[in-house]
JSON list of C-alpha atoms in Angstrom, two decimals:
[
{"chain": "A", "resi": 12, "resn": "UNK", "atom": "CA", "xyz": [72.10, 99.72, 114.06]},
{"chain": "A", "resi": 13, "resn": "UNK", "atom": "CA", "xyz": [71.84, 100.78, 110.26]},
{"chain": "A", "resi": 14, "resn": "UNK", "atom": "CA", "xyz": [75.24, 99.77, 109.39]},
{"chain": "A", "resi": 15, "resn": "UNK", "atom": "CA", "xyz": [78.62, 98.32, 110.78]},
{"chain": "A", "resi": 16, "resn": "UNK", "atom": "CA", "xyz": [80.25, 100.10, 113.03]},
{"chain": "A", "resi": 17, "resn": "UNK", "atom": "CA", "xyz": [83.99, 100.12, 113.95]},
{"chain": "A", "resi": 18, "resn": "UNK", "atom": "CA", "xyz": [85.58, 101.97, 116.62]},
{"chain": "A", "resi": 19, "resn": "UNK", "atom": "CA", "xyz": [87.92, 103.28, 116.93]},
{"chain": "A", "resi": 20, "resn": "UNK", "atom": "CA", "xyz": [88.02, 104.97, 113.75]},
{"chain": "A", "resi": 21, "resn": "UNK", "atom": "CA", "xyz": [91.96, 106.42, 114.27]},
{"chain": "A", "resi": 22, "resn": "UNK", "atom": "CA", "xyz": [94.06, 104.71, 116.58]},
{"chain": "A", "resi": 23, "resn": "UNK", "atom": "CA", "xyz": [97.79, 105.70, 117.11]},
{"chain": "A", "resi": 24, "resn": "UNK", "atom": "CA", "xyz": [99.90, 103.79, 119.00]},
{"chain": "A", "resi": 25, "resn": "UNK", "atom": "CA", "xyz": [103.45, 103.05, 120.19]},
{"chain": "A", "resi": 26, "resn": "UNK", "atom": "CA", "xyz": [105.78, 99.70, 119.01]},
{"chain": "A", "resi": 27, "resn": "UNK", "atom": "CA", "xyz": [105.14, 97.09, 121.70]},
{"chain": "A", "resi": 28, "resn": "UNK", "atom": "CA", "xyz": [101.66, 98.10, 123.03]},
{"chain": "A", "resi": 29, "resn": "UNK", "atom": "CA", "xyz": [98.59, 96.44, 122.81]},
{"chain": "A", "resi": 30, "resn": "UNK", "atom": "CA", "xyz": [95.48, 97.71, 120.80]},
{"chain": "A", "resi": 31, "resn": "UNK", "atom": "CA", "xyz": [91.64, 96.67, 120.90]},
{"chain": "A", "resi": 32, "resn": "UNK", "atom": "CA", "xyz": [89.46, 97.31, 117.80]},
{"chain": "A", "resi": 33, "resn": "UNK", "atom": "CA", "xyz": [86.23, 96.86, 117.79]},
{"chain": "A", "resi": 34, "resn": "UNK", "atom": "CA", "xyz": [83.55, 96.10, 115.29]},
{"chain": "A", "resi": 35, "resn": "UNK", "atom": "CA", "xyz": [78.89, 95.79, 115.69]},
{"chain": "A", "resi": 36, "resn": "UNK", "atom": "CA", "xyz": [77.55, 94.27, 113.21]},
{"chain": "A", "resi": 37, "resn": "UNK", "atom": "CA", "xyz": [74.43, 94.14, 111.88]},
{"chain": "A", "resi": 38, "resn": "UNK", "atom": "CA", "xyz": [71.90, 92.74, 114.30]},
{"chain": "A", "resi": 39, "resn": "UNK", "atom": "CA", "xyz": [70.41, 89.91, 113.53]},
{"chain": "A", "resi": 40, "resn": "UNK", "atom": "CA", "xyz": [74.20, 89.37, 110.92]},
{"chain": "A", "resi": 41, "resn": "UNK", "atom": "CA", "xyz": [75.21, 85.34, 112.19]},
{"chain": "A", "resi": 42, "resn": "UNK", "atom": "CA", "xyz": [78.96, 85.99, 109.48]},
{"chain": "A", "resi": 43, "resn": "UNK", "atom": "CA", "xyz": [81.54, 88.04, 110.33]},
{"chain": "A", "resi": 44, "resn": "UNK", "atom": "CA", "xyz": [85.26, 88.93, 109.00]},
{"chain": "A", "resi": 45, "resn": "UNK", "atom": "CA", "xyz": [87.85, 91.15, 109.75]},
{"chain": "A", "resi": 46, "resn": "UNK", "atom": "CA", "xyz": [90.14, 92.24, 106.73]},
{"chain": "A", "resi": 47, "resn": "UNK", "atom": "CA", "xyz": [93.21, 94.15, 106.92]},
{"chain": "A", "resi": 48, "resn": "UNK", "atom": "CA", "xyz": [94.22, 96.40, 104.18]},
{"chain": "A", "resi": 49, "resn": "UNK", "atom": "CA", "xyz": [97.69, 98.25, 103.76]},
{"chain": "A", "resi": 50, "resn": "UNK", "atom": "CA", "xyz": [98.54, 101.61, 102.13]},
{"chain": "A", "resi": 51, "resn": "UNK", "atom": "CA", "xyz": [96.88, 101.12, 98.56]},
{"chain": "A", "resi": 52, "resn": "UNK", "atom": "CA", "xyz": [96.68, 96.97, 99.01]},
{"chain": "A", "resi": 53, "resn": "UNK", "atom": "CA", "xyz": [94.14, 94.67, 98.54]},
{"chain": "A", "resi": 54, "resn": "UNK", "atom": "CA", "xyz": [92.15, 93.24, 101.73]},
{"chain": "A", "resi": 55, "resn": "UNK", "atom": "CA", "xyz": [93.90, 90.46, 103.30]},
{"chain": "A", "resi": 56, "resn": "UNK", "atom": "CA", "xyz": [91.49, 88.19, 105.13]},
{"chain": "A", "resi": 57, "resn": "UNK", "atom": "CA", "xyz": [91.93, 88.18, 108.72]},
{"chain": "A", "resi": 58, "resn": "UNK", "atom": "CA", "xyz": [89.57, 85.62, 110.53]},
{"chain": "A", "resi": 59, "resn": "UNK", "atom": "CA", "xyz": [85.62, 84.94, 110.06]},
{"chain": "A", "resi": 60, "resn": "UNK", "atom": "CA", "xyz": [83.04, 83.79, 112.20]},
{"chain": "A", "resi": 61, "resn": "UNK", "atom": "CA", "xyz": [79.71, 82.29, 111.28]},
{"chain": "A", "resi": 62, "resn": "UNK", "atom": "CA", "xyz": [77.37, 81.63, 114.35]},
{"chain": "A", "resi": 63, "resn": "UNK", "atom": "CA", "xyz": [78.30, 79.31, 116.97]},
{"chain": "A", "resi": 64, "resn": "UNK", "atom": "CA", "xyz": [80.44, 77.66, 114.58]},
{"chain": "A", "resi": 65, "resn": "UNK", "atom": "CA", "xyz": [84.44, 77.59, 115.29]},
{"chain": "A", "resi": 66, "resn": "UNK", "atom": "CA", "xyz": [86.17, 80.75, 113.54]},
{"chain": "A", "resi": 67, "resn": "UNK", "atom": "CA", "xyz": [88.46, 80.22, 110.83]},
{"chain": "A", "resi": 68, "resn": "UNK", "atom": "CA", "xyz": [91.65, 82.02, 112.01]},
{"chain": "A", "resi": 69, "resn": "UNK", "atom": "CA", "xyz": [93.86, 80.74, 109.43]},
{"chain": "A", "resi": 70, "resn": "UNK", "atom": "CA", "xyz": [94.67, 84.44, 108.09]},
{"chain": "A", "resi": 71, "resn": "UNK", "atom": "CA", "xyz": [95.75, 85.79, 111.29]},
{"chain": "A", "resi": 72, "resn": "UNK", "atom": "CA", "xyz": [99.56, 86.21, 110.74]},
{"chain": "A", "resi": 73, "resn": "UNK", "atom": "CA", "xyz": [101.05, 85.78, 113.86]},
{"chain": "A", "resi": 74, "resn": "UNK", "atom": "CA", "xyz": [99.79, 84.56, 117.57]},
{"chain": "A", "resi": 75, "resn": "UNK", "atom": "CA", "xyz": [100.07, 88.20, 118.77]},
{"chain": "A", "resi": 76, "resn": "UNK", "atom": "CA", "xyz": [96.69, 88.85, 116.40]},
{"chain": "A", "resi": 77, "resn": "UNK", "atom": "CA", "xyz": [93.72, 87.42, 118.68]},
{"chain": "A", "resi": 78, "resn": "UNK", "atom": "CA", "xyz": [89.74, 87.93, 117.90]},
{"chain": "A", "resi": 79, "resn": "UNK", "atom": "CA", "xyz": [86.75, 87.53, 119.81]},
{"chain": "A", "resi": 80, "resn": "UNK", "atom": "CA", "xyz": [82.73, 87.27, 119.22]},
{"chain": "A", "resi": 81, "resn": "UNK", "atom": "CA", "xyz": [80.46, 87.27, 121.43]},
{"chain": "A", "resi": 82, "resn": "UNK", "atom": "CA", "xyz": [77.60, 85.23, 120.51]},
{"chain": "A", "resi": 83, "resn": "UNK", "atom": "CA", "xyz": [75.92, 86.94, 117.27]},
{"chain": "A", "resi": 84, "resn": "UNK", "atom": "CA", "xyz": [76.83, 90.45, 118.14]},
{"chain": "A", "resi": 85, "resn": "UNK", "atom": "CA", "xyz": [80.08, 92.66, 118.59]},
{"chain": "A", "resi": 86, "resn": "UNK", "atom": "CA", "xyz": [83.81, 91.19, 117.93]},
{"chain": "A", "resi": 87, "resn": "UNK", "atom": "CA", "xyz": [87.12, 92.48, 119.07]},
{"chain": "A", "resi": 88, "resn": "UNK", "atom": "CA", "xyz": [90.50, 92.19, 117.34]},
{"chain": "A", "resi": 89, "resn": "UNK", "atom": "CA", "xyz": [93.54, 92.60, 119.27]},
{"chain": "A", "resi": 90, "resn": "UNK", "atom": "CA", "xyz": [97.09, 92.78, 118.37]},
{"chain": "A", "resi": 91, "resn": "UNK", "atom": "CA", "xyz": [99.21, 92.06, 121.11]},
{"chain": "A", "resi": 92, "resn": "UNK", "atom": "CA", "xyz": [102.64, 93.84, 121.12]},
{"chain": "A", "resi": 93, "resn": "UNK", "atom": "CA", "xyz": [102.15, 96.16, 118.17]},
{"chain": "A", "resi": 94, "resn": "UNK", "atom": "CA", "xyz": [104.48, 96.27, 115.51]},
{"chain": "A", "resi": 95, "resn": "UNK", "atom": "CA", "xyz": [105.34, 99.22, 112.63]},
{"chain": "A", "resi": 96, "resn": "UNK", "atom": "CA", "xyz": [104.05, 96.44, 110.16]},
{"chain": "A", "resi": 97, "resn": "UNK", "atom": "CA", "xyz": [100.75, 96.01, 111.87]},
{"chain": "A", "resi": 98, "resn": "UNK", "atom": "CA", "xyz": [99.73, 99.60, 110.58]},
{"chain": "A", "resi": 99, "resn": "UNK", "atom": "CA", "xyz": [97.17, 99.60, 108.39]},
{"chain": "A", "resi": 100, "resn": "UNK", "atom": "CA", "xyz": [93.01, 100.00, 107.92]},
{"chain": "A", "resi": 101, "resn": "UNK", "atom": "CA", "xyz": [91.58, 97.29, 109.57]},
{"chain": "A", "resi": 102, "resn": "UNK", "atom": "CA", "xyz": [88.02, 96.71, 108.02]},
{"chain": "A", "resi": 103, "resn": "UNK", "atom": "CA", "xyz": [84.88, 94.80, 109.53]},
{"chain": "A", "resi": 104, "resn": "UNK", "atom": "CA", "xyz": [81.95, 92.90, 107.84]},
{"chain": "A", "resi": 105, "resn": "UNK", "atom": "CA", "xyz": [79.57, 91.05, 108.44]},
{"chain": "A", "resi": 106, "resn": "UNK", "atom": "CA", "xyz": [76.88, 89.33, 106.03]},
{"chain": "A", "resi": 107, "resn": "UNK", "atom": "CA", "xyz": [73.23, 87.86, 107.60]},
{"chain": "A", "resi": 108, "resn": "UNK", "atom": "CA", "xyz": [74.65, 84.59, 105.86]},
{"chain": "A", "resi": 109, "resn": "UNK", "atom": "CA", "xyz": [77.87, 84.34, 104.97]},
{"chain": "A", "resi": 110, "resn": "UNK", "atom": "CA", "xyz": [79.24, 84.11, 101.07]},
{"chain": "A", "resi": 111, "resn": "UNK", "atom": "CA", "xyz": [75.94, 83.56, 99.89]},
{"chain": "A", "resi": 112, "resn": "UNK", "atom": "CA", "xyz": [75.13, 86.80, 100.62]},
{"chain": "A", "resi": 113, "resn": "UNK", "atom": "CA", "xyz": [76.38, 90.42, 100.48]},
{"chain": "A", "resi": 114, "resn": "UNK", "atom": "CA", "xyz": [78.81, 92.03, 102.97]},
{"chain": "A", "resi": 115, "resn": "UNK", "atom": "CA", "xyz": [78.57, 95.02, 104.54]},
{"chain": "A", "resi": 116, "resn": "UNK", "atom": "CA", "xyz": [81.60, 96.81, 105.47]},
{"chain": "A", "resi": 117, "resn": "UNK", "atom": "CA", "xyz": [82.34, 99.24, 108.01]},
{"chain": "A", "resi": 118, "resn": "UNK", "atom": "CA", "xyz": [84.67, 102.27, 107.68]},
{"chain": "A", "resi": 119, "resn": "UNK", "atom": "CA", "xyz": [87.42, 100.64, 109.49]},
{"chain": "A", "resi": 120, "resn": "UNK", "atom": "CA", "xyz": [89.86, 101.42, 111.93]},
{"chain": "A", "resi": 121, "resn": "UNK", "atom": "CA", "xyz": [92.83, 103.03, 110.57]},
{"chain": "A", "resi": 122, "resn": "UNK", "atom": "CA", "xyz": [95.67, 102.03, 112.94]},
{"chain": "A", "resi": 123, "resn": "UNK", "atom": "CA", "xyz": [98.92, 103.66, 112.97]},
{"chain": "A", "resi": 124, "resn": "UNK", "atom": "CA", "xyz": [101.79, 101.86, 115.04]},
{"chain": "A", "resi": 125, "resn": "UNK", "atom": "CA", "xyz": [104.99, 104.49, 115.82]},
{"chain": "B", "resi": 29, "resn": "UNK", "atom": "CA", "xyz": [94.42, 80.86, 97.05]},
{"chain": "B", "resi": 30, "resn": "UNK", "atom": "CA", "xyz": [94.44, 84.42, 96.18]},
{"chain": "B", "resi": 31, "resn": "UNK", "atom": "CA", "xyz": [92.04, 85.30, 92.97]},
{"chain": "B", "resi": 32, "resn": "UNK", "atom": "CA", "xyz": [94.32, 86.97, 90.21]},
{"chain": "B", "resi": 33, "resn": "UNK", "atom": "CA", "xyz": [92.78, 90.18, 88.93]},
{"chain": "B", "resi": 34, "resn": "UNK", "atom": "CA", "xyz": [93.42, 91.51, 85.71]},
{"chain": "B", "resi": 35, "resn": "UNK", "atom": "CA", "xyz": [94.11, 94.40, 84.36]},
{"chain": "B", "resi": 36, "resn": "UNK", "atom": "CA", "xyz": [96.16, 95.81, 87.51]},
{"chain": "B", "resi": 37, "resn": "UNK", "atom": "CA", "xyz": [94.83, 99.14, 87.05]},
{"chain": "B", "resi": 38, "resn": "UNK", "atom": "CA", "xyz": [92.65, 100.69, 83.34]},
{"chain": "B", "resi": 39, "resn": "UNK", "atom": "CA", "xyz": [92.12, 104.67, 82.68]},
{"chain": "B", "resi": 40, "resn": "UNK", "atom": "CA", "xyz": [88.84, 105.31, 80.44]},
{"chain": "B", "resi": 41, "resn": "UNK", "atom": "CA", "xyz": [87.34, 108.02, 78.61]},
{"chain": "B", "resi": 42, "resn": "UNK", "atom": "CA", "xyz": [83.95, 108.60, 79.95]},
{"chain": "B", "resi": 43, "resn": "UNK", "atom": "CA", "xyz": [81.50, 106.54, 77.89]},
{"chain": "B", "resi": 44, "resn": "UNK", "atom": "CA", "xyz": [84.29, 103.71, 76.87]},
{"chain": "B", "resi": 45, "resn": "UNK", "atom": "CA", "xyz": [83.72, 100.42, 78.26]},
{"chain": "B", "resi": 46, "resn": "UNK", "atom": "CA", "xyz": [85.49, 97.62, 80.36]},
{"chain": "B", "resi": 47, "resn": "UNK", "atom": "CA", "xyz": [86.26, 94.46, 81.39]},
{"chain": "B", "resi": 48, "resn": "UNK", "atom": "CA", "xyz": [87.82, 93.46, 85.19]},
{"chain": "B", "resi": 49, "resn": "UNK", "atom": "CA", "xyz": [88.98, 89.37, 85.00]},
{"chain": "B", "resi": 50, "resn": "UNK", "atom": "CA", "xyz": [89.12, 87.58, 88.18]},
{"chain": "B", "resi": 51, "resn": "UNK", "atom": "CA", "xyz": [90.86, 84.04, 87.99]},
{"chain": "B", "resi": 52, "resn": "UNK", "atom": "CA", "xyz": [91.27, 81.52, 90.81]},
{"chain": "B", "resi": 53, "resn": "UNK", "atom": "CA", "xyz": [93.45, 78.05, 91.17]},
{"chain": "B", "resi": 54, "resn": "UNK", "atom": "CA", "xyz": [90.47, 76.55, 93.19]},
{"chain": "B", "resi": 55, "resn": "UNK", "atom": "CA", "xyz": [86.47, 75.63, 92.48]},
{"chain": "B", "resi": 56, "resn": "UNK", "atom": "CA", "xyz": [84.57, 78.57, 93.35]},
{"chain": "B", "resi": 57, "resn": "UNK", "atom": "CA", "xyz": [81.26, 78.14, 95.07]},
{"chain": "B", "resi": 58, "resn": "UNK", "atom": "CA", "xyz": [80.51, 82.12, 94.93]},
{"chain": "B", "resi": 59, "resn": "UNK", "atom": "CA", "xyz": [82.31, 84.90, 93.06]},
{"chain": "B", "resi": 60, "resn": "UNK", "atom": "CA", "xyz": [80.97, 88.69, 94.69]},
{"chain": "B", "resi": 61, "resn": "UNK", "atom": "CA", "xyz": [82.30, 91.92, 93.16]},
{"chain": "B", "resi": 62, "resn": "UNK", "atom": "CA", "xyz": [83.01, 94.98, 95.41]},
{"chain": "B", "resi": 63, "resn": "UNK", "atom": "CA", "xyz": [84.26, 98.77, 94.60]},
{"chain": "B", "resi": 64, "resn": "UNK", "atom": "CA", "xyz": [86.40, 100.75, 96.73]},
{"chain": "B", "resi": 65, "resn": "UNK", "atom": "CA", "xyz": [86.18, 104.61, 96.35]},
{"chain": "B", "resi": 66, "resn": "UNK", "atom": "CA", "xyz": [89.63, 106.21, 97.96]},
{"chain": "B", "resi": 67, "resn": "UNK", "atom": "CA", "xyz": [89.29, 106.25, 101.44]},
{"chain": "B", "resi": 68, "resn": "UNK", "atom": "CA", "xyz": [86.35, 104.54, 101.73]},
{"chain": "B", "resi": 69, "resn": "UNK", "atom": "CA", "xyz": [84.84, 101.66, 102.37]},
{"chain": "B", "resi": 70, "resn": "UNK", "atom": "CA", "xyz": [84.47, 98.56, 99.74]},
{"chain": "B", "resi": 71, "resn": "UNK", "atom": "CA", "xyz": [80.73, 98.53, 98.59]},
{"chain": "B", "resi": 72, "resn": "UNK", "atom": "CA", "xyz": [79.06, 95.28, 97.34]},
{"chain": "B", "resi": 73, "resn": "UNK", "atom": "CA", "xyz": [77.99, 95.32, 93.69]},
{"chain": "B", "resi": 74, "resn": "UNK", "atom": "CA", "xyz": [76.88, 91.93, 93.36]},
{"chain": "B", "resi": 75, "resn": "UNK", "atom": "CA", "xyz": [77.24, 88.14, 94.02]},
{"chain": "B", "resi": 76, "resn": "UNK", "atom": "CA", "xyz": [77.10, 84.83, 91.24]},
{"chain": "B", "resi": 77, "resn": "UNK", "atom": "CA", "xyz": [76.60, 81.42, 92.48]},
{"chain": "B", "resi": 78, "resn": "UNK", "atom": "CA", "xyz": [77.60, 78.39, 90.61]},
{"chain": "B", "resi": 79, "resn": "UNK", "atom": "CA", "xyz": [75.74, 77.71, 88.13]},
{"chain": "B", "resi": 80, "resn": "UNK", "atom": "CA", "xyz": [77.53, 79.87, 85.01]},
{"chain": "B", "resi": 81, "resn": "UNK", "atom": "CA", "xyz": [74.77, 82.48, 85.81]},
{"chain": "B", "resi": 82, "resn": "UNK", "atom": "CA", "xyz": [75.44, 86.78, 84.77]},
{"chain": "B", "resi": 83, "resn": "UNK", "atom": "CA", "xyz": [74.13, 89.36, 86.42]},
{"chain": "B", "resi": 84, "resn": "UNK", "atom": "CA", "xyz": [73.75, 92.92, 86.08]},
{"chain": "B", "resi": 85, "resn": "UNK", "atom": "CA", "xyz": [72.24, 96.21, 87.19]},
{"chain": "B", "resi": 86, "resn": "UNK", "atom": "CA", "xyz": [72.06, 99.50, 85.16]},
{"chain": "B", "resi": 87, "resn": "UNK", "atom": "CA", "xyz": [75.72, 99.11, 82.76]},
{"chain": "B", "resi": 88, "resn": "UNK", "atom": "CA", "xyz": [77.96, 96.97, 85.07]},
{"chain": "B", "resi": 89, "resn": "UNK", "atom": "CA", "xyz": [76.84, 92.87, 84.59]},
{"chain": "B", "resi": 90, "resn": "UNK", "atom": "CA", "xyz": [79.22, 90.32, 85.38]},
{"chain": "B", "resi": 91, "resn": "UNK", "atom": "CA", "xyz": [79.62, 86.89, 83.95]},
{"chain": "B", "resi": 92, "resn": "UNK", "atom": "CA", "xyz": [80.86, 83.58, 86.45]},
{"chain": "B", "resi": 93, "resn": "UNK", "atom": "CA", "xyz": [82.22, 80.46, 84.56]},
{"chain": "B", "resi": 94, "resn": "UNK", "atom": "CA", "xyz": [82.77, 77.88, 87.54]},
{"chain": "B", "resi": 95, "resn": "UNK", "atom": "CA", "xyz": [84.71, 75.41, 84.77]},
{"chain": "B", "resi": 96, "resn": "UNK", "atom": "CA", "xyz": [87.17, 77.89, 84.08]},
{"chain": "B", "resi": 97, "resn": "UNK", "atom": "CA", "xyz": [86.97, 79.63, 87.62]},
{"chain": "B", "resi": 98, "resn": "UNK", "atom": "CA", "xyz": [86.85, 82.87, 86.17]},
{"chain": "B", "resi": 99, "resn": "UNK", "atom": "CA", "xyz": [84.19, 85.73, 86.57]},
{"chain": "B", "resi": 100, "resn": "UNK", "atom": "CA", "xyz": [84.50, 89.21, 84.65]},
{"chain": "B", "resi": 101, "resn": "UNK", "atom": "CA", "xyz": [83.38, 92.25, 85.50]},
{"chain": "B", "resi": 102, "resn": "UNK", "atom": "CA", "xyz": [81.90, 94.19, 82.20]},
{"chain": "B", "resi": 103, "resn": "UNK", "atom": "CA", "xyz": [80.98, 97.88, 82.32]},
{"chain": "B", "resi": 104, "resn": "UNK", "atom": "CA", "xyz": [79.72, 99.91, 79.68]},
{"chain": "B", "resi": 105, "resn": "UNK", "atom": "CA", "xyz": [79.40, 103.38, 78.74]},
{"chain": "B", "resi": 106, "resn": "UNK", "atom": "CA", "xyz": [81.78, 104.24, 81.49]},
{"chain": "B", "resi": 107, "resn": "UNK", "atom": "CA", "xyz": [80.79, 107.29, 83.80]},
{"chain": "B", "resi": 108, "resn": "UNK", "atom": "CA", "xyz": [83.08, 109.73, 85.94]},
{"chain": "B", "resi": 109, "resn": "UNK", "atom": "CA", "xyz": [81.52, 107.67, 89.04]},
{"chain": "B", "resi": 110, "resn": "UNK", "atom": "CA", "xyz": [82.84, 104.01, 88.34]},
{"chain": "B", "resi": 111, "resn": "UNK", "atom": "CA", "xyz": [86.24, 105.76, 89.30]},
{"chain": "B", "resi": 112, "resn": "UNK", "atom": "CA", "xyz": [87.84, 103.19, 91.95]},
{"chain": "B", "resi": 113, "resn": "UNK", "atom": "CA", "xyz": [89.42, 100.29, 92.45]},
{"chain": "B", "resi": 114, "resn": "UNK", "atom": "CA", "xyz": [87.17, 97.01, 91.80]},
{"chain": "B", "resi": 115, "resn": "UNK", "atom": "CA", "xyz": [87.53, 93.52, 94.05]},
{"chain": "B", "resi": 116, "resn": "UNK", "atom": "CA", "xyz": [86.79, 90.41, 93.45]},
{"chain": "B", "resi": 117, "resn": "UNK", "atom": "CA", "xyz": [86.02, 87.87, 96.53]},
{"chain": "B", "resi": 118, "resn": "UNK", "atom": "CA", "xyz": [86.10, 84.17, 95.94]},
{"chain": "B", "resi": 119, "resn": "UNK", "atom": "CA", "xyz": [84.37, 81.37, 98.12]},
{"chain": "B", "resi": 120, "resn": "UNK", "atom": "CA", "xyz": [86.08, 78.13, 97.23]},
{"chain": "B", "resi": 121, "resn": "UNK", "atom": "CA", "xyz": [83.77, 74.62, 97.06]},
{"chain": "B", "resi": 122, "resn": "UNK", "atom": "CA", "xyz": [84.53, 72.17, 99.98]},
{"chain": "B", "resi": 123, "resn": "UNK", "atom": "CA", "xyz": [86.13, 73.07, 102.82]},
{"chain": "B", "resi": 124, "resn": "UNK", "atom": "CA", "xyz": [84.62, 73.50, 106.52]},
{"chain": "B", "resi": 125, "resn": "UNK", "atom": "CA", "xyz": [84.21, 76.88, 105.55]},
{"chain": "B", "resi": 126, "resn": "UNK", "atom": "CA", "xyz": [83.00, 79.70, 103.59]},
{"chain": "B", "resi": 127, "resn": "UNK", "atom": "CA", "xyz": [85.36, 82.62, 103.92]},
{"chain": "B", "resi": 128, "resn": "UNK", "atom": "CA", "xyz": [85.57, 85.63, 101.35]},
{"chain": "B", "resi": 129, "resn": "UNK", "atom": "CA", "xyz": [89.16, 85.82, 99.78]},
{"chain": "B", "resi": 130, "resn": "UNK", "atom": "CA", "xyz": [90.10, 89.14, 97.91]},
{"chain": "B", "resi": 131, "resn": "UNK", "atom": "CA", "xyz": [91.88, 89.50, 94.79]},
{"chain": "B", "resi": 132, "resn": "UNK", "atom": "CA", "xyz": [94.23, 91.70, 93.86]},
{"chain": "B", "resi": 133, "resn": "UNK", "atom": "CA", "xyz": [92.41, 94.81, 92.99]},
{"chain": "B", "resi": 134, "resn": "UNK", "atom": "CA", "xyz": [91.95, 96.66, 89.87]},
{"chain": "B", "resi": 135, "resn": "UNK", "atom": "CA", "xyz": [91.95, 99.91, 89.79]},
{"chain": "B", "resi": 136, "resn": "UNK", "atom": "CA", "xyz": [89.51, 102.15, 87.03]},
{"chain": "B", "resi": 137, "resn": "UNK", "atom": "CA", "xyz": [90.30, 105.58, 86.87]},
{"chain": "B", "resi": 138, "resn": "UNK", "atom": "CA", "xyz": [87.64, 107.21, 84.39]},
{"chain": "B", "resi": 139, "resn": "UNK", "atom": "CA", "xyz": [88.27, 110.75, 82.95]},
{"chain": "B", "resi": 140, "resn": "UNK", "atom": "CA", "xyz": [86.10, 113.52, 81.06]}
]
């Protein structure tokens, strides 16, 4: 595709349920991270994946946030048991080489937990 | 592990210019700059490698001085459309790793 996409873009939710975002990269993008950024906050890193490599998960803060990539292509973040802390704009990247180069950011997935 | 961005936040008169510090407790292997228009997106501006090298495209350059860990953001003759709030992203040296941590945020609110 031309850019990153996220869907989906709104999400609204109730305390205690489980959401799926999703995020496509670039094709042919081997780095990806997910950010999360609160009402006027800087973006908190999330996790990042680079290839085949392990991810580094050590920003996810708490075991009910869980991410998957398939291969080189899509990733899915999932927050398991949704809390009214969790709301926020959740923002995908990905970069066709990591911090070397440039990230491209999607336009995020503004969740809202009741 | 956090960069420190400072100033917090800067109001201009069109035309004036500025300078966006970005300070971090660790070596830095990469230092990129980003700019966040409300409700958008962050868009890349650019990236410095070590190496002490600037960069710059049009009136916003940026300077990366890996003894000090510090880069700066410098933009000139200020324009209504630099309006936003301004990121810095560290990559620290070592590591198993190369994730992008965020700073703080600056935010540049230019005005006629």
């Amino acid at each position: 595709g031309a850019g990153v996409s996220q869907s989906p873009s709104n999400k609204v939710t109730e305390k205690g349920k489980d959401v799926e975002l999703r995020c496509d990269p670039i094709s042919g993008h081997t780095a990806l991270y997910w950010y999360r950024q609160r009402l006027g906050q800087g973006l908190e890193f999330l996790i990042y994946f680079q290839g085949n490599s392990a991810p580094d998960k050590s920003g996810l803060p708490s075991d009910r946030f869980s991410a998957e990539r398939t291969g080189e292509s899509v990733s899915t973040l999932t927050i398991q048991r949704t809390q009214q802390e969790d709301s926020a704009v959740y923002l995908c990247a990905s970069s066709s080489q990591g911090v070397v180069e440039k990230l491209f950011f999607g336009s995020g997935t503004q969740l809202s937990v009741l | 592990q956090q960069p420190v961005q400072s100033p917090q936040a800067v109001i201009l008169r069109e035309g004036e210019d500025a300078v966006i510090n970005c300070s971090s407790s660790k070596a830095l292997y990469s230092v990129h700059w980003y700019r966040q228009k409300h409700g958008e997106a962050p868009v890349f501006l650019m990236i410095l490698l070590k190496g002490g090298e600037q960069k710059g495209h049009d009136k916003i350059s940026a300077s990366f001085n890996e003894k000090k860990q510090q880069s700066s953001l410098y933009l000139t003759a200020s324009q209504l459309s630099y309006s936003g709030t301004y990121f810095c992203g560290t990559a620290s040296q070592g590591g198993a790793t190369n994730k992008l941590i965020f700073g703080t945020g600056t935010l540049l609110a230019v005005q006629p």
